[in-house]
Short mmCIF file of C-alpha atoms and ligand atoms in Angstrom, two decimals:
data_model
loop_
_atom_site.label_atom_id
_atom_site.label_comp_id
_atom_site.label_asym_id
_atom_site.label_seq_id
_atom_site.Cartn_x
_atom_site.Cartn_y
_atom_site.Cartn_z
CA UNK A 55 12.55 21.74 -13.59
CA UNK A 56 13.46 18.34 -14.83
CA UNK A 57 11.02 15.50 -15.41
CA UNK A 58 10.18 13.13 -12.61
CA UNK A 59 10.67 9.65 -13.38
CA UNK A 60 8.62 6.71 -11.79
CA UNK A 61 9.93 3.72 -12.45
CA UNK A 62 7.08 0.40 -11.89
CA UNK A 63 8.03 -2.89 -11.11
CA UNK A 64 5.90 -5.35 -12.37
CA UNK A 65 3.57 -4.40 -15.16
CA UNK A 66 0.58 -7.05 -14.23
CA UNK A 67 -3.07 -5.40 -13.62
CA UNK A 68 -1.74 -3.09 -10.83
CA UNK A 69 1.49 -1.55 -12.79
CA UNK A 70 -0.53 -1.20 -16.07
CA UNK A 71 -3.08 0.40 -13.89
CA UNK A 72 -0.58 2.50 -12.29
CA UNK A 73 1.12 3.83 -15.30
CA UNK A 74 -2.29 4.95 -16.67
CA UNK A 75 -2.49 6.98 -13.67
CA UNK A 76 0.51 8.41 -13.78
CA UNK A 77 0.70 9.01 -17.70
CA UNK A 78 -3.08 10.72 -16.98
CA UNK A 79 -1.71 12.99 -14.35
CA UNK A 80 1.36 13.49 -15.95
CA UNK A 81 3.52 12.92 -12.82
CA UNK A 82 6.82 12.14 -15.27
CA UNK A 83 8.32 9.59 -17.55
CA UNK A 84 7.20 6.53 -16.61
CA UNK A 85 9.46 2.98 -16.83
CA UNK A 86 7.27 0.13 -16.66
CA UNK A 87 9.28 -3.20 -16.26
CA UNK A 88 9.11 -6.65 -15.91
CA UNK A 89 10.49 -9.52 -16.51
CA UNK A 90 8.00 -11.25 -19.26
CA UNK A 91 9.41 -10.63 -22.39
CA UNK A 92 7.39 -8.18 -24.48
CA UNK A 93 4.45 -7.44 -21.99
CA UNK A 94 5.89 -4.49 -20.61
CA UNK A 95 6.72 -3.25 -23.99
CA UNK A 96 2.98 -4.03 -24.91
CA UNK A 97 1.21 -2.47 -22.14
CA UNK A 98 3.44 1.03 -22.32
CA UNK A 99 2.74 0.87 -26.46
CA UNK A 100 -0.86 0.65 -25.83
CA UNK A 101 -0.99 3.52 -23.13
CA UNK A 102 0.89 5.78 -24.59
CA UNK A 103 -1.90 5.88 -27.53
CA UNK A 104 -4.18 6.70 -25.12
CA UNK A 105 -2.69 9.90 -24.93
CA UNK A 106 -3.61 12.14 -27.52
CA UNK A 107 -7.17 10.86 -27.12
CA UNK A 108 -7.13 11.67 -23.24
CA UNK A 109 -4.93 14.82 -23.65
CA UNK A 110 -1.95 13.86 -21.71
CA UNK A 111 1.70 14.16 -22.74
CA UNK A 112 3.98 11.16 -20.83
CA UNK A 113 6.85 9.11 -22.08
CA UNK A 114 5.72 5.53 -21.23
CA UNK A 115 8.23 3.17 -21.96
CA UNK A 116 8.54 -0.97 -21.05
CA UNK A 117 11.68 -2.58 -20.31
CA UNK A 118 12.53 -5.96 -19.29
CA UNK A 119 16.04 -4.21 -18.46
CA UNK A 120 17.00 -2.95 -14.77
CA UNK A 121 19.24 -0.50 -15.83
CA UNK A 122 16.32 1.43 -17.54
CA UNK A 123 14.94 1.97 -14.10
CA UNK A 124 18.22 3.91 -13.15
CA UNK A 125 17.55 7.64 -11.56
CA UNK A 126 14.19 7.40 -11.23
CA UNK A 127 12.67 9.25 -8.42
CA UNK A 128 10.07 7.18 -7.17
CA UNK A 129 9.56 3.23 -7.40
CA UNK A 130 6.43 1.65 -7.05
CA UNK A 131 6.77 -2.06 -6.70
CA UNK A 132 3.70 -4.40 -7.48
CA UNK A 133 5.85 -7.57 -9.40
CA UNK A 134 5.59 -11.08 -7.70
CA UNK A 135 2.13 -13.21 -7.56
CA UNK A 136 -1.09 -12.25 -5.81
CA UNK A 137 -2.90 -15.06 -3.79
CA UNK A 138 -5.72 -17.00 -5.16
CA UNK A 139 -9.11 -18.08 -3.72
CA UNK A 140 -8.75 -19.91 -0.66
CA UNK A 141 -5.09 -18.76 -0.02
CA UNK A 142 -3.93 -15.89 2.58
CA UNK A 143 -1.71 -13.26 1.66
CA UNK A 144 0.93 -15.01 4.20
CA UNK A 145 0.90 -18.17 1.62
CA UNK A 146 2.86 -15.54 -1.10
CA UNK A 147 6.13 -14.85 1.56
CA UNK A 148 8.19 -17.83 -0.22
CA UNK A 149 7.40 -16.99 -3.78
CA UNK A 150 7.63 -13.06 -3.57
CA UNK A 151 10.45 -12.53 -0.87
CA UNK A 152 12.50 -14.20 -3.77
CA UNK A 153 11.09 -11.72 -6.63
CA UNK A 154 11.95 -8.97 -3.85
CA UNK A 155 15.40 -9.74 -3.73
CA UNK A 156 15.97 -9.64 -7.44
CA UNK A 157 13.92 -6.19 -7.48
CA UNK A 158 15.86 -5.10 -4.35
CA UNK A 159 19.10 -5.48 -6.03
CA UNK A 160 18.02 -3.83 -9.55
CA UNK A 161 16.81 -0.81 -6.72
CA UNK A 162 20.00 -0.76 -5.12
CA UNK A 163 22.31 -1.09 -8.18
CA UNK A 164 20.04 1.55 -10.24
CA UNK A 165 18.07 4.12 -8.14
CA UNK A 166 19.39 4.48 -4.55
CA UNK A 167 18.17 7.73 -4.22
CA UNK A 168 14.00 6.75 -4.99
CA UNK A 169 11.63 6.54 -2.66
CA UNK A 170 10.01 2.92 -3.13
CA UNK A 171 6.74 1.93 -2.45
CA UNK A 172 5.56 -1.59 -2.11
CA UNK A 173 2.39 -3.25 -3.18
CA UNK A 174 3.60 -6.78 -3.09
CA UNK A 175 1.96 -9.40 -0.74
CA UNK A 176 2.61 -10.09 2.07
CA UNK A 177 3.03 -6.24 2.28
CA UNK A 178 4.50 -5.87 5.91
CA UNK A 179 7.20 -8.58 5.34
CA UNK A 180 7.51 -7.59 1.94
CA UNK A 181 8.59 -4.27 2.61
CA UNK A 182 10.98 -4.88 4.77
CA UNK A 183 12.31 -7.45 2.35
CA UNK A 184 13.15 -4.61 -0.07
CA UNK A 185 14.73 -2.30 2.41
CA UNK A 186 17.12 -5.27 3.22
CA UNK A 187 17.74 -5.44 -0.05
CA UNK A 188 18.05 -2.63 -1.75
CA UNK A 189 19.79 -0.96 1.47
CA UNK A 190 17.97 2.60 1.07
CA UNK A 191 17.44 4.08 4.28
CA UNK A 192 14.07 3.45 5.97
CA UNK A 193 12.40 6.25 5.65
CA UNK A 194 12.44 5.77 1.56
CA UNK A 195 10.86 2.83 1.86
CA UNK A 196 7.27 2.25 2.76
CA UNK A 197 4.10 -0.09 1.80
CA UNK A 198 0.66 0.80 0.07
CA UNK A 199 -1.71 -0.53 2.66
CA UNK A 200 -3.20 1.72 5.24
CA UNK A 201 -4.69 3.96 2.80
CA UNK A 202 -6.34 1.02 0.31
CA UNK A 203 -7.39 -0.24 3.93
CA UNK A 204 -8.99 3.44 5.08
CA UNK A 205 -10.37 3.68 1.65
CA UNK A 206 -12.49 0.59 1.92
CA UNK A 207 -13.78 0.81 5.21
CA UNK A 208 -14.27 4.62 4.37
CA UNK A 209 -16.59 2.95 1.31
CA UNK A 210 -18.27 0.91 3.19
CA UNK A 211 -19.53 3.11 6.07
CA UNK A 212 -20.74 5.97 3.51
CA UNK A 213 -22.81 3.10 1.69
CA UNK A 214 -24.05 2.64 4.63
CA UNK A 215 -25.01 5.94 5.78
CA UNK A 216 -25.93 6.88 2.46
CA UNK A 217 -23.69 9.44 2.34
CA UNK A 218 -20.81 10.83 0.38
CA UNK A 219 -17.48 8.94 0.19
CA UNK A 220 -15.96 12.79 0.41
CA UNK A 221 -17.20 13.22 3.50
CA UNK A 222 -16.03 9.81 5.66
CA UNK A 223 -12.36 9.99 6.96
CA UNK A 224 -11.27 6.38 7.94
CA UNK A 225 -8.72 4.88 9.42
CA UNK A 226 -6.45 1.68 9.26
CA UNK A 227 -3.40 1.01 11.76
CA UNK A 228 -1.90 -2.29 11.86
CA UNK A 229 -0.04 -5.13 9.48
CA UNK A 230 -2.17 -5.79 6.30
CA UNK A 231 -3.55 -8.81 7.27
CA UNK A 232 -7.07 -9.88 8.19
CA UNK A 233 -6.05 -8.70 11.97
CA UNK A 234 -5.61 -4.98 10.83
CA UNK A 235 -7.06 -2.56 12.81
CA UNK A 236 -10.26 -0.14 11.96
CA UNK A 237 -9.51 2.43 14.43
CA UNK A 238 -13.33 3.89 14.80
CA UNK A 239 -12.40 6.27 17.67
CA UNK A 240 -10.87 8.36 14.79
CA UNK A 241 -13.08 7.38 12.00
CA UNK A 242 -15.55 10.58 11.43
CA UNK A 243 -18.42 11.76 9.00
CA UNK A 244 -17.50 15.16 8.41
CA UNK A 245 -15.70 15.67 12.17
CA UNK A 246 -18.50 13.97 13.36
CA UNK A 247 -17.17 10.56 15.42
CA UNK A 248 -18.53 7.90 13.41
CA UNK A 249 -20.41 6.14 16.56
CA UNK A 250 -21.93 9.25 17.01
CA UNK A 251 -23.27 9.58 13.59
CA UNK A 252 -24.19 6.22 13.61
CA UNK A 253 -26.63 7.25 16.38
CA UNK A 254 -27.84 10.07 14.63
CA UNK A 255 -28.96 7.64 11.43
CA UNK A 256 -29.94 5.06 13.36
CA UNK A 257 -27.86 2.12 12.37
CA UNK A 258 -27.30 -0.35 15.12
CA UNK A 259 -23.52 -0.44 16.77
CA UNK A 260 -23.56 -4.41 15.52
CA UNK A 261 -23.95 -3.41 11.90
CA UNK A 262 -20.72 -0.75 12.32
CA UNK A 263 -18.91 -4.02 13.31
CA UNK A 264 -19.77 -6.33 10.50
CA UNK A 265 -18.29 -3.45 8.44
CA UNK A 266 -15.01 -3.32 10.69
CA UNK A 267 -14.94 -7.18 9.55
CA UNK A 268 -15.72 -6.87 6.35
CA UNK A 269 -13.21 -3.84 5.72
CA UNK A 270 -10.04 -6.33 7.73
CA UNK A 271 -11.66 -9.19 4.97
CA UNK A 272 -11.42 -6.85 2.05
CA UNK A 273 -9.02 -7.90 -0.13
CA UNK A 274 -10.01 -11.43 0.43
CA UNK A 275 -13.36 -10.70 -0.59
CA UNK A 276 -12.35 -9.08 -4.05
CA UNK A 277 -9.91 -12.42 -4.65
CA UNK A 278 -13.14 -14.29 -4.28
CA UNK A 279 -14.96 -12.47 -6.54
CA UNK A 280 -12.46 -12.26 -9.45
CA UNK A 281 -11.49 -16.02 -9.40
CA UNK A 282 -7.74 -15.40 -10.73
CA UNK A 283 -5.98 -12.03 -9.27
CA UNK A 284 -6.50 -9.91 -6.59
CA UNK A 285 -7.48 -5.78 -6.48
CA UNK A 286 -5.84 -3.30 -8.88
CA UNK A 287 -7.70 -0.14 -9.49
CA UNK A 288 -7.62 1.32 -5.41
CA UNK A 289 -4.13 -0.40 -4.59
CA UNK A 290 -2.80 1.77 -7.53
CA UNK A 291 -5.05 4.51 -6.91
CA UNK A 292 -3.38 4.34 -3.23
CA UNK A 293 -0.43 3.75 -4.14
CA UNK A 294 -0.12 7.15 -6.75
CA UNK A 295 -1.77 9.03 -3.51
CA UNK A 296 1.55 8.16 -1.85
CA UNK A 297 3.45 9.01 -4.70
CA UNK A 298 2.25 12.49 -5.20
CA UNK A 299 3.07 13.19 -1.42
CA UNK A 300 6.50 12.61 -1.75
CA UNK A 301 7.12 14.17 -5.28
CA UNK A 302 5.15 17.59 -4.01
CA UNK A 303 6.25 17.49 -0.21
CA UNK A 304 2.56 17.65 0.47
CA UNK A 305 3.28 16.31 4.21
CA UNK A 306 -0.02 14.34 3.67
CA UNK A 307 -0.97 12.26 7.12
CA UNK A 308 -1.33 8.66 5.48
CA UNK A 309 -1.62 5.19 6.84
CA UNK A 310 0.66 3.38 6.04
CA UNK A 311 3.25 0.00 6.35
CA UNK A 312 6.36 2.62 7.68
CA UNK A 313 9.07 1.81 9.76
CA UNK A 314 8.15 2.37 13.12
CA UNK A 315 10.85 2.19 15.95
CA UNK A 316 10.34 3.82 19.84
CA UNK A 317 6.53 4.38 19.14
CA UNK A 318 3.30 2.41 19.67
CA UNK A 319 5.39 -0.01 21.77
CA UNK A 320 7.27 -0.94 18.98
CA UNK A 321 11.21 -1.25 18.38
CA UNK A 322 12.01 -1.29 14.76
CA UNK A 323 8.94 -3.03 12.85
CA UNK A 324 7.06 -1.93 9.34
CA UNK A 325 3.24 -1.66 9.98
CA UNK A 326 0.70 0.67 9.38
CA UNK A 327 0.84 3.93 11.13
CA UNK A 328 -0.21 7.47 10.21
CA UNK A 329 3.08 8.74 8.91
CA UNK A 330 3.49 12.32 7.27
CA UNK A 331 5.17 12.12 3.49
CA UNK A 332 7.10 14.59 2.18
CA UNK A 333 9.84 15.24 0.05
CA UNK A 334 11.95 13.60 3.34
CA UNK A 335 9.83 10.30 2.65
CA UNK A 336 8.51 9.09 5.76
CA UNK A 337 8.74 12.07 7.52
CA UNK A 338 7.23 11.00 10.69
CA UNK A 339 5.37 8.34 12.60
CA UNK A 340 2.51 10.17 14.44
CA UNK A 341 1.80 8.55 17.65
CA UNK A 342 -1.98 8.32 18.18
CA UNK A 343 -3.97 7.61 21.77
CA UNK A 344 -5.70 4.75 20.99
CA UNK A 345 -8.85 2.86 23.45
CA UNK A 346 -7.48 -0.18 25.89
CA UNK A 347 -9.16 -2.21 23.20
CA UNK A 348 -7.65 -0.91 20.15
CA UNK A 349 -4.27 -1.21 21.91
CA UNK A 350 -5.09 -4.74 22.64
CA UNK A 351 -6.04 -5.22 18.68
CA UNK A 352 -2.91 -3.32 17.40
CA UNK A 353 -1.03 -5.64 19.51
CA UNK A 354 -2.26 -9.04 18.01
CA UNK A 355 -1.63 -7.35 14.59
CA UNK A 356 1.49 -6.39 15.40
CA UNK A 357 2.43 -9.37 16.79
CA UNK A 358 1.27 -11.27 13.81
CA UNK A 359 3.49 -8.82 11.72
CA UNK A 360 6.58 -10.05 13.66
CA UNK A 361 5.57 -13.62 13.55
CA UNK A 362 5.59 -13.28 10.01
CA UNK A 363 8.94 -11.23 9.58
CA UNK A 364 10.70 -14.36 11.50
CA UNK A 365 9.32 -16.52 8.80
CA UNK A 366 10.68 -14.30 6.71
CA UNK A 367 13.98 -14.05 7.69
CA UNK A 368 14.85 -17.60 8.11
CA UNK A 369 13.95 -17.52 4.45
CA UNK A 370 16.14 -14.93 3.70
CA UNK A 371 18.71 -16.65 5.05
CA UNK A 372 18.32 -19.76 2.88
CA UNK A 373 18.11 -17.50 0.35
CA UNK A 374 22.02 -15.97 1.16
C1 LMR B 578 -5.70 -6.26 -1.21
O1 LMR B 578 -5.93 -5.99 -0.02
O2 LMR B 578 -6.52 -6.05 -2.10
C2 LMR B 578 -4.38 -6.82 -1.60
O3 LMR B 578 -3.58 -6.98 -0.48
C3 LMR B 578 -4.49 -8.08 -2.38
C4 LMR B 578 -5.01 -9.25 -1.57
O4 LMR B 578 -4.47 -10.35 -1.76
O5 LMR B 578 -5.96 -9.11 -0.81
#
């Protein structure tokens, strides 16, 4: 069988990050661009010496050079800036919708056939940034949110329970904003409905919502924290989950920013939804029953999603 080839775009904290986890799990030859001059080159020098003393075997190479991204099978796209302290993800749309029309283009011109995954702030509007312009179809291109999202509330509610992290499923529908959605109606402690279990240990229903907030302030909280950048290790961690899906067809049920047209009221939007990968991409968008009030809090992050896509596109117009 030939070698996969993942291709990264942007080799900051996340794509170095990435590529370690890739060249560790040996998912193919990995392509690690960017545009600074010699970074790239750096960073893929420095992992690949990691391998013989970790045991794995991967071709890491940097590039500052689109073409070297050509065939690859999957794309994982983390280059633009991440917000600072103080700043909301929606502050990056100017800045990064500009980087994702340069990365579009080397996508389109060089790989038409990946899947591409986007990391890139603000992810919603990001997302469908690329897909405009690269021009894949929309089911090969999706955003790394809903399961960075599940995996932090899932963290915070087995800290809380004192439990194992193996054993909470979460769940995360919406845009990846601070409106996003904790859906605890399907959140469970090994099948057991998290409310439920909450009973059972005795922790109050007020502190289940402080962790709801905390989860929607997540990212913010780890911007604070490290003064100058944003999360790396679970959006990559996240975003490889994803990866692996569609390279082995797994048909994994992840959350995450697909596009989502004739389902949960919605007519052609990316936001987070549980959406089966497989070697088809975004397979499908599973429709889930959600409570009056979830609706209700799907529908102001939704509606902050599109509010933020018409930003968008009257930038991408100025941009034409
Ligand atoms: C995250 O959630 O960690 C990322 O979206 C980065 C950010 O700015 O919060």
């Amino acid at each position: 069988m030939a070698r996969k080839k993942i291709a990264l775009v942007g080799a900051g904290m996340i794509g170095g990050t990435l590529a370690h986890l890739a060249a560790k799990k040996e998912m193919g030859d990995i392509v690690l661009f960017d545009i600074a001059e010699g970074m790239p080159q750096g960073k893929a020098l420095d992992l690949s010496q990691c391998g013989p003393v970790e045991g794995f075997d991967a071709k890491i190479t940097g590039t500052n050079d689109y073409a070297d991204i050509a065939g690859a099978d999957v794309v994982i796209v983390t280059a633009g800036v991440p917000r600072k302290p103080g700043m909301s993800r929606d502050d990056l749309l100017g800045i990064n919708l500009k980087v994702m029309k340069a990365v579009g283009e080397g996508i389109k011109n060089n790989c038409p056939d990946a899947f591409v995954i986007c990391i890139t702030n603000p992810l919603d509007a990001m997302v469908w940034a690329l897909r405009e312009f690269s021009g894949l179809p929309h089911n090969k291109v999706v955003g790394m949110a809903g399961v960075l999202d599940s995996a932090r509330f899932a963290t915070f509610l087995a800290w809380e329970f004192g439990v194992s992290v193996k054993d909470v499923n979460a769940f995360v529908l919406g845009g990846h904003g601070d409106t996003m959605v904790p859906v605890t109606s399907y959140t469970t402690v090994n099948g057991i409905p998290v409310n439920d279990f909450a009973k059972i240990k005795g922790v109050e229903q007020s502190r289940i919502d402080e962790i709801v907030d905390r989860t929607r302030k997540g990212g913010g909280e780890i911007v604070q924290l490290l003064g100058n950048g944003s999360a790396y290790y679970a959006p990559a961690t996240s975003a490889i989950a994803m990866a692996e899906a569609y390279l082995g067809d797994q048909k994994r049920i992840l959350p995450c920013a697909s596009y989502v047209e004739g389902k949960y009221g919605l007519d052609g939007l990316y936001v987070g939804v549980p959406t089966v990968i497989g070697a088809g991409g975004t397979e499908e968008v599973i429709e889930i029953d959600l409570s009056d009030e979830e609706k209700k809090n799907l529908k102001v992050s939704t509606d902050a999603v599109e509010e933020l896509l018409e930003a968008c596109k009257g930038l991408d117009e100025s941009l034409k």
